[in-house]
Amino acid sequence: MPSSVKSRVKNAYAVGARSTGRVLVRSRLMAEKPPERGKRARHWLHSLTRVHDSLAIAELDVPWWTYRAVDVVDVWLAARPEPARVFEYGSGASTIWLARRAAEVHSVEHHPGFGAMMSERLSGEGNVHLEVVEATLSTQPSVASGKEDYAGLDFAAYVDAMDAVEGTFDLVVVDGRAREACLAKAVPRLSRGGIVVYDNSARRRYRRAIEGCGLHEHAFRGLTPTLPYPDQTSVLVAPR
């Protein structure tokens, strides 16, 4: 299916799902506030009306990873003797969720419009720094995205945005563009026992990078907030 058709189908589904949610709330068949995440099935059903809306997903107090991965990372963050230092490729609901649980969050976003929206939402979060780094046009990109919609774009500056932040990171989220290159950049910057959250990790184009990165993979497949189908998020663990 051509990417333009896929995009139209996704947009139509999202509009329909959100409209259905508003009808259900008005008719009192669904509560306006979501249930607790521990009530997994009910939380997931509620989330289906928030699809492709990062700010609405943030109201569910979840990042856009599989529930099993969210649970594991939440416990890992809470058990740390000191709050984590985070770098994130790809902003969104996860940025807001992490800001409530980490000492500092450095996030890089490639989309200027989405970045502007997130910057406004995060303006009151003193521990978050969000930078927008757009891809550049190139006939021979040094760092390409495997997604066909981004052909002819170079994401080198986006990947290298991590270089502008000193020190190591306890947690790196790889959930944006050029993820293979982002992972390679992240590995040497992890603290001992640090982790990488790599979303959509079952996709074939990501497997070689994940399997060759030198980190131990824990793959968590299952329900994901807002998605009507199962997905996979992996937590990659650095040696201690």
XYZ file of C-alpha atoms in Angstrom:
240
model
C 0.000 0.000 0.000
C 1.472 3.408 -0.944
C 2.524 5.562 2.004
C 0.053 8.321 1.070
C -2.826 5.843 1.217
C -1.578 4.451 4.542
C -1.452 7.968 5.927
C -5.031 8.703 4.849
C -6.262 5.435 6.349
C -4.493 6.141 9.655
C -5.839 9.684 9.797
C -9.381 8.518 9.060
C -9.124 5.864 11.763
C -7.769 8.383 14.290
C -10.507 10.935 13.570
C -13.173 8.236 13.862
C -11.754 6.861 17.115
C -11.527 10.282 18.766
C -15.065 11.166 17.631
C -16.342 7.903 19.072
C -14.637 8.715 22.363
C -16.366 12.090 22.606
C -19.745 10.468 21.936
C -19.143 7.808 24.588
C -18.190 10.438 27.173
C -21.208 12.624 26.400
C -23.532 9.615 26.640
C -21.830 8.582 29.909
C -20.939 5.186 28.525
C -17.261 6.007 29.178
C -15.746 8.074 31.979
C -13.886 11.209 30.957
C -10.932 10.278 33.151
C -9.038 7.067 32.333
C -8.868 4.160 34.783
C -5.594 3.312 36.506
C -2.946 1.655 34.341
C -3.129 -1.424 36.547
C -6.631 -2.054 35.241
C -5.023 -3.023 31.971
C -7.959 -3.975 29.756
C -10.073 -1.000 30.805
C -7.161 1.411 30.438
C -6.365 0.085 26.962
C -10.001 0.289 25.822
C -10.158 3.872 27.070
C -6.909 4.679 25.268
C -8.277 3.612 21.885
C -10.125 6.938 21.730
C -6.846 8.901 22.069
C -5.011 7.495 19.049
C -2.365 9.675 17.306
C -2.776 12.475 19.855
C 0.334 12.738 22.036
C -1.129 15.246 24.468
C -4.246 13.128 24.919
C -2.092 10.029 25.417
C -0.103 11.919 28.062
C -3.344 12.386 30.007
C -3.397 8.590 30.340
C -0.038 8.845 32.182
C 1.688 6.435 29.814
C 4.357 6.709 27.132
C 3.562 5.196 23.744
C 5.301 1.874 24.449
C 3.849 -1.539 25.185
C 2.253 -1.758 28.612
C 4.722 -4.430 29.706
C 7.657 -2.194 28.842
C 6.025 0.755 30.627
C 5.617 -1.351 33.776
C 9.245 -2.510 33.704
C 10.692 0.960 33.118
C 8.425 2.521 35.746
C 9.658 0.039 38.375
C 13.280 0.530 37.244
C 13.029 4.306 37.587
C 11.356 4.128 41.000
C 13.953 1.694 42.364
C 16.964 3.850 41.509
C 18.881 5.399 44.429
C 18.951 8.687 42.491
C 16.573 10.007 39.784
C 17.635 9.106 36.252
C 19.216 11.281 33.613
C 17.408 10.758 30.301
C 18.044 11.444 26.632
C 15.195 10.889 24.201
C 15.094 10.627 20.404
C 11.508 11.503 19.506
C 9.364 13.620 21.841
C 5.747 13.033 22.792
C 3.748 11.479 25.609
C 6.905 9.754 26.845
C 8.591 13.142 27.412
C 5.816 14.212 29.776
C 5.745 10.818 31.509
C 9.509 10.792 32.019
C 9.589 14.385 33.266
C 7.513 13.250 36.256
C 9.940 10.444 37.065
C 13.452 11.604 36.116
C 15.920 14.239 37.254
C 16.331 15.657 33.758
C 15.107 14.850 30.266
C 16.884 15.957 27.087
C 14.675 15.367 24.064
C 15.329 15.921 20.360
C 12.500 16.195 17.823
C 12.768 16.305 14.020
C 9.314 17.747 13.222
C 9.138 21.548 13.767
C 5.346 21.737 14.080
C 5.130 18.887 16.554
C 8.169 20.234 18.379
C 6.506 23.640 18.798
C 3.385 22.008 20.232
C 5.449 19.922 22.658
C 7.565 22.926 23.682
C 4.420 24.813 24.644
C 3.128 21.844 26.651
C 6.490 21.378 28.388
C 7.066 25.053 29.176
C 6.271 24.480 32.847
C 8.583 21.469 33.198
C 11.851 22.827 34.520
C 13.719 19.540 34.119
C 13.049 19.119 30.382
C 15.093 20.496 27.507
C 13.546 19.972 24.070
C 15.474 20.767 20.902
C 14.089 20.652 17.366
C 16.648 19.458 14.822
C 15.252 19.105 11.315
C 16.676 16.790 8.683
C 18.437 18.380 5.721
C 17.814 17.664 2.062
C 20.488 15.447 0.512
C 20.855 13.211 -2.514
C 23.370 11.157 -0.530
C 22.411 11.362 3.153
C 25.085 10.209 5.579
C 22.389 9.190 8.064
C 19.148 8.136 6.399
C 15.800 7.058 7.803
C 14.558 3.653 6.725
C 11.000 4.961 6.428
C 10.146 5.616 2.790
C 8.465 8.961 3.513
C 11.854 10.356 4.524
C 13.889 9.448 1.468
C 16.366 12.159 0.468
C 16.727 13.508 3.992
C 19.859 13.462 6.136
C 19.365 12.989 9.882
C 23.026 13.320 10.862
C 22.501 16.511 12.881
C 19.463 14.984 14.592
C 21.438 11.917 15.678
C 24.424 14.045 16.737
C 22.254 16.251 18.960
C 23.305 14.000 21.843
C 26.875 15.313 21.462
C 25.759 18.729 22.699
C 24.820 17.298 26.112
C 27.710 16.342 28.367
C 27.934 13.269 30.563
C 26.335 9.847 30.543
C 22.680 8.888 30.543
C 20.883 6.329 32.668
C 18.085 5.959 30.129
C 17.978 6.638 26.394
C 14.728 6.396 24.446
C 14.996 5.542 20.745
C 11.587 6.295 19.247
C 12.156 8.795 16.447
C 13.901 8.805 13.089
C 17.083 6.993 11.974
C 16.788 4.709 14.972
C 19.677 2.432 14.041
C 22.086 5.386 14.074
C 20.523 6.727 17.274
C 21.157 3.418 19.006
C 24.785 3.361 17.878
C 25.193 6.899 19.231
C 23.524 6.002 22.526
C 25.439 2.864 23.510
C 28.767 4.508 24.442
C 26.914 7.242 26.369
C 25.070 4.872 28.732
C 25.958 4.771 32.395
C 26.772 1.405 33.970
C 23.595 -0.651 34.102
C 21.823 1.990 32.017
C 19.034 1.082 29.621
C 17.794 1.926 26.148
C 14.063 1.808 25.413
C 13.751 0.924 21.733
C 10.177 1.104 20.469
C 8.663 -0.953 17.632
C 11.651 -3.258 18.001
C 10.130 -6.184 16.077
C 10.383 -4.298 12.779
C 12.757 -6.107 10.456
C 14.806 -3.027 9.600
C 15.752 -2.555 13.262
C 16.767 -6.103 14.166
C 20.378 -6.022 12.938
C 21.153 -2.859 14.898
C 19.559 -4.205 18.072
C 21.187 -7.620 17.866
C 24.617 -6.134 17.159
C 24.640 -3.313 19.709
C 26.228 -5.299 22.545
C 23.367 -4.722 25.003
C 21.145 -7.426 26.479
C 17.642 -7.285 25.022
C 14.406 -7.838 26.920
C 11.577 -7.751 24.367
C 8.103 -6.907 25.645
C 5.331 -7.701 23.183
C 1.658 -7.070 23.773
C -0.909 -4.337 24.119
C 0.137 -0.739 23.525
C -1.971 2.291 24.518
C -4.156 3.513 21.607
C -3.153 0.695 19.221
C -5.753 -1.930 18.205
C -3.035 -4.515 17.548
C -0.059 -5.869 19.556
C 3.372 -4.305 19.171
C 6.820 -4.713 20.737
C 9.071 -2.458 22.788
C 12.514 -3.656 23.847
C 14.530 -2.654 26.896
C 18.255 -2.992 26.157
C 20.456 -3.236 29.231
C 24.110 -2.153 29.506
C 26.590 -4.182 31.598
C 27.157 -3.069 35.191
